[in-house]
């Protein structure tokens, strides 16, 4: 290890350790840190080069160790000293190719150290060479204060240190919280909103024109300041009752519409997705009055609801009675219809039985008449004079006594 006259250690390792410790502690001056980095790297390179040359056999102590050709001619010839008997082993002179190779390795190592250390910091400063664009962001660049049109995607990228400035711009959905928003109502009451959350997104295709017109803090113009303006406009045109109770559920939609309307006109790349508004803070006395009003309103609502319940119960009883009466009437009508149907059935049955009896009697009379007629017709055909004479003879033959004469005497 070499030491300066005042005793400061100059080891490259110790210098790099001190620089890393300074980065960890977080110095406030970025310029001082990078100047210290440049000095330490330069000193480490020079010390490494000197150490390599010394290891190769070159004398770096002073000007007397290296002489030019003219000095060699004018120099007095050295006195010859007797050589000792022992043989001294001499190192072979270093070749020029080895020295150049080692020197190139030192230079490459120094450049790699500069790139690594300058890009190790996560802050988007102007001194880094290698920088990283995180996922969900795009890289925007300024050169000499002028915004460049080149927009980079997430990943590692290179830029010119001290000339090009880099900033990561978020293009995914983000939530901006606007806090402590005072406003005065139409009636002159001062209220304040603790927090209003605005969910928004900057479209990647409009990053350049948005940054060109409004800078990196575009959301301050079109979200933070705009929320203050729109809230004050809304409060100044409405009473406290409307802001705190009647129209509170409409504030978020009105804020979203107002923000999106102006963003479409002036900053088309900014999309307002939703707005969430918290309940405003009002004076304690007025808040107590609102609470009392709410209590009375609650009591009135309870009374109204009780009345509605009683009306519903009476209506329910009425409906039950009507339903019961209708049921009884329907039962009576059904029973009457049932009896009528039974009478009709009995009547129809009797009519059918009468018709059956008439038909049966008529059928029997027709049969008797037909039998008599047939018997008469048979008798007419049967009672011929010969048949009658035969019957007369048979009748006479069957009598045991036969009387002849004009007078018959019976004893």
JSON list of C-alpha atoms in Angstrom, two decimals, residues 131-341:
[
{"chain": "A", "resi": 131, "resn": "UNK", "atom": "CA", "xyz": [-30.11, 3.03, -16.52]},
{"chain": "A", "resi": 132, "resn": "UNK", "atom": "CA", "xyz": [-33.16, 0.85, -15.99]},
{"chain": "A", "resi": 133, "resn": "UNK", "atom": "CA", "xyz": [-36.78, 1.55, -16.94]},
{"chain": "A", "resi": 134, "resn": "UNK", "atom": "CA", "xyz": [-39.04, -0.41, -14.54]},
{"chain": "A", "resi": 135, "resn": "UNK", "atom": "CA", "xyz": [-42.05, -2.43, -15.67]},
{"chain": "A", "resi": 136, "resn": "UNK", "atom": "CA", "xyz": [-45.19, -0.34, -16.08]},
{"chain": "A", "resi": 137, "resn": "UNK", "atom": "CA", "xyz": [-43.15, 2.73, -17.05]},
{"chain": "A", "resi": 138, "resn": "UNK", "atom": "CA", "xyz": [-41.57, 4.22, -20.13]},
{"chain": "A", "resi": 139, "resn": "UNK", "atom": "CA", "xyz": [-38.36, 6.21, -20.32]},
{"chain": "A", "resi": 140, "resn": "UNK", "atom": "CA", "xyz": [-38.40, 9.90, -21.22]},
{"chain": "A", "resi": 141, "resn": "UNK", "atom": "CA", "xyz": [-35.22, 11.83, -22.03]},
{"chain": "A", "resi": 142, "resn": "UNK", "atom": "CA", "xyz": [-34.14, 15.45, -21.98]},
{"chain": "A", "resi": 143, "resn": "UNK", "atom": "CA", "xyz": [-30.98, 16.71, -23.68]},
{"chain": "A", "resi": 144, "resn": "UNK", "atom": "CA", "xyz": [-29.92, 20.18, -22.73]},
{"chain": "A", "resi": 145, "resn": "UNK", "atom": "CA", "xyz": [-33.35, 20.76, -21.20]},
{"chain": "A", "resi": 146, "resn": "UNK", "atom": "CA", "xyz": [-35.17, 19.86, -24.45]},
{"chain": "A", "resi": 147, "resn": "UNK", "atom": "CA", "xyz": [-37.50, 16.86, -24.43]},
{"chain": "A", "resi": 148, "resn": "UNK", "atom": "CA", "xyz": [-36.49, 14.15, -26.90]},
{"chain": "A", "resi": 149, "resn": "UNK", "atom": "CA", "xyz": [-39.07, 12.27, -28.94]},
{"chain": "A", "resi": 150, "resn": "UNK", "atom": "CA", "xyz": [-37.52, 8.90, -28.18]},
{"chain": "A", "resi": 151, "resn": "UNK", "atom": "CA", "xyz": [-39.55, 6.90, -25.63]},
{"chain": "A", "resi": 152, "resn": "UNK", "atom": "CA", "xyz": [-38.04, 3.64, -24.37]},
{"chain": "A", "resi": 153, "resn": "UNK", "atom": "CA", "xyz": [-39.72, 0.49, -23.10]},
{"chain": "A", "resi": 154, "resn": "UNK", "atom": "CA", "xyz": [-38.96, -1.26, -19.78]},
{"chain": "A", "resi": 155, "resn": "UNK", "atom": "CA", "xyz": [-35.46, -2.71, -19.51]},
{"chain": "A", "resi": 156, "resn": "UNK", "atom": "CA", "xyz": [-31.84, -1.55, -19.53]},
{"chain": "A", "resi": 157, "resn": "UNK", "atom": "CA", "xyz": [-30.81, 1.35, -21.77]},
{"chain": "A", "resi": 158, "resn": "UNK", "atom": "CA", "xyz": [-27.76, 3.55, -22.36]},
{"chain": "A", "resi": 159, "resn": "UNK", "atom": "CA", "xyz": [-27.51, 7.34, -22.43]},
{"chain": "A", "resi": 160, "resn": "UNK", "atom": "CA", "xyz": [-24.90, 10.07, -22.45]},
{"chain": "A", "resi": 161, "resn": "UNK", "atom": "CA", "xyz": [-23.96, 11.08, -18.90]},
{"chain": "A", "resi": 162, "resn": "UNK", "atom": "CA", "xyz": [-24.10, 14.77, -17.95]},
{"chain": "A", "resi": 163, "resn": "UNK", "atom": "CA", "xyz": [-25.83, 15.52, -21.27]},
{"chain": "A", "resi": 164, "resn": "UNK", "atom": "CA", "xyz": [-29.00, 13.42, -21.34]},
{"chain": "A", "resi": 165, "resn": "UNK", "atom": "CA", "xyz": [-31.42, 13.42, -18.41]},
{"chain": "A", "resi": 166, "resn": "UNK", "atom": "CA", "xyz": [-33.77, 10.48, -17.84]},
{"chain": "A", "resi": 167, "resn": "UNK", "atom": "CA", "xyz": [-37.10, 10.13, -16.04]},
{"chain": "A", "resi": 168, "resn": "UNK", "atom": "CA", "xyz": [-39.35, 7.01, -15.74]},
{"chain": "A", "resi": 169, "resn": "UNK", "atom": "CA", "xyz": [-42.99, 7.81, -16.57]},
{"chain": "A", "resi": 170, "resn": "UNK", "atom": "CA", "xyz": [-45.72, 5.49, -15.27]},
{"chain": "A", "resi": 171, "resn": "UNK", "atom": "CA", "xyz": [-48.22, 4.35, -17.91]},
{"chain": "A", "resi": 172, "resn": "UNK", "atom": "CA", "xyz": [-50.20, 1.89, -15.78]},
{"chain": "A", "resi": 173, "resn": "UNK", "atom": "CA", "xyz": [-53.18, 2.64, -13.55]},
{"chain": "A", "resi": 174, "resn": "UNK", "atom": "CA", "xyz": [-52.23, 4.83, -10.60]},
{"chain": "A", "resi": 175, "resn": "UNK", "atom": "CA", "xyz": [-54.12, 6.47, -7.74]},
{"chain": "A", "resi": 176, "resn": "UNK", "atom": "CA", "xyz": [-53.44, 10.11, -6.85]},
{"chain": "A", "resi": 177, "resn": "UNK", "atom": "CA", "xyz": [-54.56, 11.20, -3.40]},
{"chain": "A", "resi": 178, "resn": "UNK", "atom": "CA", "xyz": [-55.49, 14.86, -3.05]},
{"chain": "A", "resi": 179, "resn": "UNK", "atom": "CA", "xyz": [-55.57, 15.83, 0.62]},
{"chain": "A", "resi": 180, "resn": "UNK", "atom": "CA", "xyz": [-56.87, 18.76, 2.68]},
{"chain": "A", "resi": 181, "resn": "UNK", "atom": "CA", "xyz": [-59.19, 20.53, 0.23]},
{"chain": "A", "resi": 182, "resn": "UNK", "atom": "CA", "xyz": [-60.92, 23.52, 1.83]},
{"chain": "A", "resi": 183, "resn": "UNK", "atom": "CA", "xyz": [-64.02, 25.04, 0.28]},
{"chain": "A", "resi": 184, "resn": "UNK", "atom": "CA", "xyz": [-66.92, 27.34, 1.16]},
{"chain": "A", "resi": 185, "resn": "UNK", "atom": "CA", "xyz": [-70.56, 26.48, 0.60]},
{"chain": "A", "resi": 186, "resn": "UNK", "atom": "CA", "xyz": [-73.19, 28.75, -0.86]},
{"chain": "A", "resi": 187, "resn": "UNK", "atom": "CA", "xyz": [-74.36, 29.63, 2.64]},
{"chain": "A", "resi": 188, "resn": "UNK", "atom": "CA", "xyz": [-70.85, 30.71, 3.71]},
{"chain": "A", "resi": 189, "resn": "UNK", "atom": "CA", "xyz": [-69.89, 27.66, 5.80]},
{"chain": "A", "resi": 190, "resn": "UNK", "atom": "CA", "xyz": [-66.27, 26.55, 5.47]},
{"chain": "A", "resi": 191, "resn": "UNK", "atom": "CA", "xyz": [-65.77, 22.81, 5.12]},
{"chain": "A", "resi": 192, "resn": "UNK", "atom": "CA", "xyz": [-62.86, 20.64, 4.05]},
{"chain": "A", "resi": 193, "resn": "UNK", "atom": "CA", "xyz": [-62.34, 17.25, 2.41]},
{"chain": "A", "resi": 194, "resn": "UNK", "atom": "CA", "xyz": [-59.62, 15.15, 4.01]},
{"chain": "A", "resi": 195, "resn": "UNK", "atom": "CA", "xyz": [-58.90, 13.02, 0.96]},
{"chain": "A", "resi": 196, "resn": "UNK", "atom": "CA", "xyz": [-60.07, 12.58, -2.60]},
{"chain": "A", "resi": 197, "resn": "UNK", "atom": "CA", "xyz": [-58.63, 9.68, -4.59]},
{"chain": "A", "resi": 198, "resn": "UNK", "atom": "CA", "xyz": [-58.40, 9.93, -8.37]},
{"chain": "A", "resi": 199, "resn": "UNK", "atom": "CA", "xyz": [-57.69, 6.72, -10.29]},
{"chain": "A", "resi": 200, "resn": "UNK", "atom": "CA", "xyz": [-56.08, 7.67, -13.61]},
{"chain": "A", "resi": 201, "resn": "UNK", "atom": "CA", "xyz": [-53.77, 6.45, -16.32]},
{"chain": "A", "resi": 202, "resn": "UNK", "atom": "CA", "xyz": [-51.48, 8.07, -18.87]},
{"chain": "A", "resi": 203, "resn": "UNK", "atom": "CA", "xyz": [-51.62, 6.35, -22.26]},
{"chain": "A", "resi": 204, "resn": "UNK", "atom": "CA", "xyz": [-48.28, 5.42, -23.75]},
{"chain": "A", "resi": 205, "resn": "UNK", "atom": "CA", "xyz": [-49.08, 6.94, -27.15]},
{"chain": "A", "resi": 206, "resn": "UNK", "atom": "CA", "xyz": [-49.55, 10.41, -25.58]},
{"chain": "A", "resi": 207, "resn": "UNK", "atom": "CA", "xyz": [-46.53, 10.46, -23.26]},
{"chain": "A", "resi": 208, "resn": "UNK", "atom": "CA", "xyz": [-44.44, 12.78, -25.45]},
{"chain": "A", "resi": 209, "resn": "UNK", "atom": "CA", "xyz": [-47.07, 15.45, -26.05]},
{"chain": "A", "resi": 210, "resn": "UNK", "atom": "CA", "xyz": [-48.22, 15.36, -22.42]},
{"chain": "A", "resi": 211, "resn": "UNK", "atom": "CA", "xyz": [-44.68, 15.84, -21.08]},
{"chain": "A", "resi": 212, "resn": "UNK", "atom": "CA", "xyz": [-43.98, 18.47, -23.74]},
{"chain": "A", "resi": 213, "resn": "UNK", "atom": "CA", "xyz": [-47.00, 20.54, -22.70]},
{"chain": "A", "resi": 214, "resn": "UNK", "atom": "CA", "xyz": [-47.16, 19.96, -18.93]},
{"chain": "A", "resi": 215, "resn": "UNK", "atom": "CA", "xyz": [-43.90, 18.35, -17.82]},
{"chain": "A", "resi": 216, "resn": "UNK", "atom": "CA", "xyz": [-43.32, 15.36, -15.61]},
{"chain": "A", "resi": 217, "resn": "UNK", "atom": "CA", "xyz": [-45.75, 16.65, -12.98]},
{"chain": "A", "resi": 218, "resn": "UNK", "atom": "CA", "xyz": [-48.66, 16.78, -15.40]},
{"chain": "A", "resi": 219, "resn": "UNK", "atom": "CA", "xyz": [-50.94, 15.27, -12.77]},
{"chain": "A", "resi": 220, "resn": "UNK", "atom": "CA", "xyz": [-50.43, 18.31, -10.53]},
{"chain": "A", "resi": 221, "resn": "UNK", "atom": "CA", "xyz": [-52.02, 20.49, -13.21]},
{"chain": "A", "resi": 222, "resn": "UNK", "atom": "CA", "xyz": [-54.85, 18.24, -14.29]},
{"chain": "A", "resi": 223, "resn": "UNK", "atom": "CA", "xyz": [-55.58, 16.28, -11.11]},
{"chain": "A", "resi": 224, "resn": "UNK", "atom": "CA", "xyz": [-54.38, 17.99, -7.92]},
{"chain": "A", "resi": 225, "resn": "UNK", "atom": "CA", "xyz": [-55.04, 21.61, -8.90]},
{"chain": "A", "resi": 226, "resn": "UNK", "atom": "CA", "xyz": [-58.11, 20.67, -10.93]},
{"chain": "A", "resi": 227, "resn": "UNK", "atom": "CA", "xyz": [-59.67, 18.81, -7.99]},
{"chain": "A", "resi": 228, "resn": "UNK", "atom": "CA", "xyz": [-59.25, 21.89, -5.79]},
{"chain": "A", "resi": 229, "resn": "UNK", "atom": "CA", "xyz": [-60.87, 24.05, -8.46]},
{"chain": "A", "resi": 230, "resn": "UNK", "atom": "CA", "xyz": [-63.82, 21.72, -9.15]},
{"chain": "A", "resi": 231, "resn": "UNK", "atom": "CA", "xyz": [-64.54, 21.09, -5.46]},
{"chain": "A", "resi": 232, "resn": "UNK", "atom": "CA", "xyz": [-64.63, 24.82, -4.77]},
{"chain": "A", "resi": 233, "resn": "UNK", "atom": "CA", "xyz": [-66.88, 25.36, -7.79]},
{"chain": "A", "resi": 234, "resn": "UNK", "atom": "CA", "xyz": [-69.26, 22.67, -6.58]},
{"chain": "A", "resi": 235, "resn": "UNK", "atom": "CA", "xyz": [-69.35, 23.88, -2.97]},
{"chain": "A", "resi": 236, "resn": "UNK", "atom": "CA", "xyz": [-69.85, 27.53, -3.92]},
{"chain": "A", "resi": 237, "resn": "UNK", "atom": "CA", "xyz": [-72.99, 26.68, -5.91]},
{"chain": "A", "resi": 238, "resn": "UNK", "atom": "CA", "xyz": [-74.64, 24.39, -3.33]},
{"chain": "A", "resi": 239, "resn": "UNK", "atom": "CA", "xyz": [-75.79, 24.66, 0.25]},
{"chain": "A", "resi": 240, "resn": "UNK", "atom": "CA", "xyz": [-74.24, 22.68, 3.09]},
{"chain": "A", "resi": 241, "resn": "UNK", "atom": "CA", "xyz": [-77.29, 20.42, 3.27]},
{"chain": "A", "resi": 242, "resn": "UNK", "atom": "CA", "xyz": [-76.83, 19.53, -0.38]},
{"chain": "A", "resi": 243, "resn": "UNK", "atom": "CA", "xyz": [-73.06, 19.04, -0.17]},
{"chain": "A", "resi": 244, "resn": "UNK", "atom": "CA", "xyz": [-73.09, 17.05, 3.06]},
{"chain": "A", "resi": 245, "resn": "UNK", "atom": "CA", "xyz": [-76.25, 14.97, 2.62]},
{"chain": "A", "resi": 246, "resn": "UNK", "atom": "CA", "xyz": [-78.50, 15.45, -0.40]},
{"chain": "A", "resi": 247, "resn": "UNK", "atom": "CA", "xyz": [-75.96, 15.47, -3.26]},
{"chain": "A", "resi": 248, "resn": "UNK", "atom": "CA", "xyz": [-72.97, 13.81, -1.63]},
{"chain": "A", "resi": 249, "resn": "UNK", "atom": "CA", "xyz": [-73.48, 10.63, -3.62]},
{"chain": "A", "resi": 250, "resn": "UNK", "atom": "CA", "xyz": [-73.17, 12.64, -6.86]},
{"chain": "A", "resi": 251, "resn": "UNK", "atom": "CA", "xyz": [-69.89, 14.44, -6.10]},
{"chain": "A", "resi": 252, "resn": "UNK", "atom": "CA", "xyz": [-67.61, 11.64, -7.31]},
{"chain": "A", "resi": 253, "resn": "UNK", "atom": "CA", "xyz": [-69.39, 11.34, -10.65]},
{"chain": "A", "resi": 254, "resn": "UNK", "atom": "CA", "xyz": [-69.43, 15.11, -11.13]},
{"chain": "A", "resi": 255, "resn": "UNK", "atom": "CA", "xyz": [-65.70, 15.33, -10.34]},
{"chain": "A", "resi": 256, "resn": "UNK", "atom": "CA", "xyz": [-64.93, 12.50, -12.75]},
{"chain": "A", "resi": 257, "resn": "UNK", "atom": "CA", "xyz": [-66.95, 14.11, -15.53]},
{"chain": "A", "resi": 258, "resn": "UNK", "atom": "CA", "xyz": [-65.34, 17.51, -14.97]},
{"chain": "A", "resi": 259, "resn": "UNK", "atom": "CA", "xyz": [-61.79, 16.13, -14.92]},
{"chain": "A", "resi": 260, "resn": "UNK", "atom": "CA", "xyz": [-62.31, 13.91, -17.95]},
{"chain": "A", "resi": 261, "resn": "UNK", "atom": "CA", "xyz": [-63.99, 16.69, -19.92]},
{"chain": "A", "resi": 262, "resn": "UNK", "atom": "CA", "xyz": [-61.02, 19.03, -19.57]},
{"chain": "A", "resi": 263, "resn": "UNK", "atom": "CA", "xyz": [-58.47, 16.24, -20.06]},
{"chain": "A", "resi": 264, "resn": "UNK", "atom": "CA", "xyz": [-60.09, 15.26, -23.36]},
{"chain": "A", "resi": 265, "resn": "UNK", "atom": "CA", "xyz": [-59.70, 18.84, -24.58]},
{"chain": "A", "resi": 266, "resn": "UNK", "atom": "CA", "xyz": [-56.28, 19.80, -23.21]},
{"chain": "A", "resi": 267, "resn": "UNK", "atom": "CA", "xyz": [-54.54, 16.52, -22.19]},
{"chain": "A", "resi": 268, "resn": "UNK", "atom": "CA", "xyz": [-56.06, 13.67, -24.22]},
{"chain": "A", "resi": 269, "resn": "UNK", "atom": "CA", "xyz": [-53.50, 11.17, -22.97]},
{"chain": "A", "resi": 270, "resn": "UNK", "atom": "CA", "xyz": [-54.79, 11.32, -19.38]},
{"chain": "A", "resi": 271, "resn": "UNK", "atom": "CA", "xyz": [-57.72, 8.99, -18.67]},
{"chain": "A", "resi": 272, "resn": "UNK", "atom": "CA", "xyz": [-59.76, 9.47, -15.48]},
{"chain": "A", "resi": 273, "resn": "UNK", "atom": "CA", "xyz": [-61.08, 6.07, -14.43]},
{"chain": "A", "resi": 274, "resn": "UNK", "atom": "CA", "xyz": [-62.83, 6.87, -11.15]},
{"chain": "A", "resi": 275, "resn": "UNK", "atom": "CA", "xyz": [-62.97, 9.36, -8.27]},
{"chain": "A", "resi": 276, "resn": "UNK", "atom": "CA", "xyz": [-63.55, 8.51, -4.61]},
{"chain": "A", "resi": 277, "resn": "UNK", "atom": "CA", "xyz": [-64.62, 11.32, -2.28]},
{"chain": "A", "resi": 278, "resn": "UNK", "atom": "CA", "xyz": [-64.56, 11.09, 1.51]},
{"chain": "A", "resi": 279, "resn": "UNK", "atom": "CA", "xyz": [-67.14, 12.72, 3.75]},
{"chain": "A", "resi": 280, "resn": "UNK", "atom": "CA", "xyz": [-66.25, 16.40, 4.31]},
{"chain": "A", "resi": 281, "resn": "UNK", "atom": "CA", "xyz": [-65.41, 17.87, 7.68]},
{"chain": "A", "resi": 282, "resn": "UNK", "atom": "CA", "xyz": [-67.96, 20.42, 8.90]},
{"chain": "A", "resi": 283, "resn": "UNK", "atom": "CA", "xyz": [-68.10, 22.57, 12.09]},
{"chain": "A", "resi": 284, "resn": "UNK", "atom": "CA", "xyz": [-68.97, 20.61, 15.21]},
{"chain": "A", "resi": 285, "resn": "UNK", "atom": "CA", "xyz": [-72.07, 22.67, 16.03]},
{"chain": "A", "resi": 286, "resn": "UNK", "atom": "CA", "xyz": [-73.51, 22.22, 12.56]},
{"chain": "A", "resi": 287, "resn": "UNK", "atom": "CA", "xyz": [-72.60, 18.57, 12.65]},
{"chain": "A", "resi": 288, "resn": "UNK", "atom": "CA", "xyz": [-74.48, 18.19, 15.94]},
{"chain": "A", "resi": 289, "resn": "UNK", "atom": "CA", "xyz": [-77.50, 19.94, 14.42]},
{"chain": "A", "resi": 290, "resn": "UNK", "atom": "CA", "xyz": [-77.38, 17.56, 11.50]},
{"chain": "A", "resi": 291, "resn": "UNK", "atom": "CA", "xyz": [-77.20, 14.65, 13.92]},
{"chain": "A", "resi": 292, "resn": "UNK", "atom": "CA", "xyz": [-80.23, 15.98, 15.81]},
{"chain": "A", "resi": 293, "resn": "UNK", "atom": "CA", "xyz": [-82.07, 16.47, 12.54]},
{"chain": "A", "resi": 294, "resn": "UNK", "atom": "CA", "xyz": [-81.15, 12.97, 11.56]},
{"chain": "A", "resi": 295, "resn": "UNK", "atom": "CA", "xyz": [-82.42, 11.68, 14.90]},
{"chain": "A", "resi": 296, "resn": "UNK", "atom": "CA", "xyz": [-85.75, 13.49, 14.46]},
{"chain": "A", "resi": 297, "resn": "UNK", "atom": "CA", "xyz": [-85.96, 12.32, 10.89]},
{"chain": "A", "resi": 298, "resn": "UNK", "atom": "CA", "xyz": [-85.28, 8.81, 12.10]},
{"chain": "A", "resi": 299, "resn": "UNK", "atom": "CA", "xyz": [-88.04, 9.10, 14.70]},
{"chain": "A", "resi": 300, "resn": "UNK", "atom": "CA", "xyz": [-90.45, 10.43, 12.07]},
{"chain": "A", "resi": 301, "resn": "UNK", "atom": "CA", "xyz": [-89.48, 7.62, 9.76]},
{"chain": "A", "resi": 302, "resn": "UNK", "atom": "CA", "xyz": [-90.03, 5.15, 12.57]},
{"chain": "A", "resi": 303, "resn": "UNK", "atom": "CA", "xyz": [-93.51, 6.63, 13.26]},
{"chain": "A", "resi": 304, "resn": "UNK", "atom": "CA", "xyz": [-94.32, 6.56, 9.56]},
{"chain": "A", "resi": 305, "resn": "UNK", "atom": "CA", "xyz": [-93.13, 3.00, 9.32]},
{"chain": "A", "resi": 306, "resn": "UNK", "atom": "CA", "xyz": [-95.21, 2.08, 12.41]},
{"chain": "A", "resi": 307, "resn": "UNK", "atom": "CA", "xyz": [-98.26, 3.68, 10.82]},
{"chain": "A", "resi": 308, "resn": "UNK", "atom": "CA", "xyz": [-97.58, 1.83, 7.63]},
{"chain": "A", "resi": 309, "resn": "UNK", "atom": "CA", "xyz": [-97.27, -1.38, 9.62]},
{"chain": "A", "resi": 310, "resn": "UNK", "atom": "CA", "xyz": [-100.63, -0.73, 11.36]},
{"chain": "A", "resi": 311, "resn": "UNK", "atom": "CA", "xyz": [-102.25, 0.07, 8.03]},
{"chain": "A", "resi": 312, "resn": "UNK", "atom": "CA", "xyz": [-100.77, -3.04, 6.56]},
{"chain": "A", "resi": 313, "resn": "UNK", "atom": "CA", "xyz": [-102.05, -5.10, 9.49]},
{"chain": "A", "resi": 314, "resn": "UNK", "atom": "CA", "xyz": [-105.59, -3.63, 9.16]},
{"chain": "A", "resi": 315, "resn": "UNK", "atom": "CA", "xyz": [-105.49, -4.16, 5.45]},
{"chain": "A", "resi": 316, "resn": "UNK", "atom": "CA", "xyz": [-104.26, -7.67, 6.02]},
{"chain": "A", "resi": 317, "resn": "UNK", "atom": "CA", "xyz": [-107.14, -8.39, 8.43]},
{"chain": "A", "resi": 318, "resn": "UNK", "atom": "CA", "xyz": [-109.60, -6.90, 5.97]},
{"chain": "A", "resi": 319, "resn": "UNK", "atom": "CA", "xyz": [-108.18, -8.99, 3.22]},
{"chain": "A", "resi": 320, "resn": "UNK", "atom": "CA", "xyz": [-108.37, -12.05, 5.46]},
{"chain": "A", "resi": 321, "resn": "UNK", "atom": "CA", "xyz": [-112.07, -11.34, 6.27]},
{"chain": "A", "resi": 322, "resn": "UNK", "atom": "CA", "xyz": [-112.87, -10.74, 2.62]},
{"chain": "A", "resi": 323, "resn": "UNK", "atom": "CA", "xyz": [-111.04, -13.85, 1.72]},
{"chain": "A", "resi": 324, "resn": "UNK", "atom": "CA", "xyz": [-112.96, -15.82, 4.35]},
{"chain": "A", "resi": 325, "resn": "UNK", "atom": "CA", "xyz": [-116.29, -14.41, 3.18]},
{"chain": "A", "resi": 326, "resn": "UNK", "atom": "CA", "xyz": [-115.45, -15.08, -0.42]},
{"chain": "A", "resi": 327, "resn": "UNK", "atom": "CA", "xyz": [-114.42, -18.57, 0.56]},
{"chain": "A", "resi": 328, "resn": "UNK", "atom": "CA", "xyz": [-117.74, -19.18, 2.37]},
{"chain": "A", "resi": 329, "resn": "UNK", "atom": "CA", "xyz": [-119.72, -17.72, -0.54]},
{"chain": "A", "resi": 330, "resn": "UNK", "atom": "CA", "xyz": [-117.84, -19.86, -2.94]},
{"chain": "A", "resi": 331, "resn": "UNK", "atom": "CA", "xyz": [-118.45, -22.91, -0.73]},
{"chain": "A", "resi": 332, "resn": "UNK", "atom": "CA", "xyz": [-122.21, -22.12, -0.56]},
{"chain": "A", "resi": 333, "resn": "UNK", "atom": "CA", "xyz": [-122.35, -21.58, -4.28]},
{"chain": "A", "resi": 334, "resn": "UNK", "atom": "CA", "xyz": [-120.54, -24.80, -4.86]},
{"chain": "A", "resi": 335, "resn": "UNK", "atom": "CA", "xyz": [-122.89, -26.70, -2.52]},
{"chain": "A", "resi": 336, "resn": "UNK", "atom": "CA", "xyz": [-125.95, -25.17, -4.20]},
{"chain": "A", "resi": 337, "resn": "UNK", "atom": "CA", "xyz": [-124.63, -26.01, -7.59]},
{"chain": "A", "resi": 338, "resn": "UNK", "atom": "CA", "xyz": [-123.93, -29.49, -6.32]},
{"chain": "A", "resi": 339, "resn": "UNK", "atom": "CA", "xyz": [-127.56, -29.90, -5.12]},
{"chain": "A", "resi": 340, "resn": "UNK", "atom": "CA", "xyz": [-128.90, -28.51, -8.38]},
{"chain": "A", "resi": 341, "resn": "UNK", "atom": "CA", "xyz": [-126.76, -30.87, -10.26]}
]
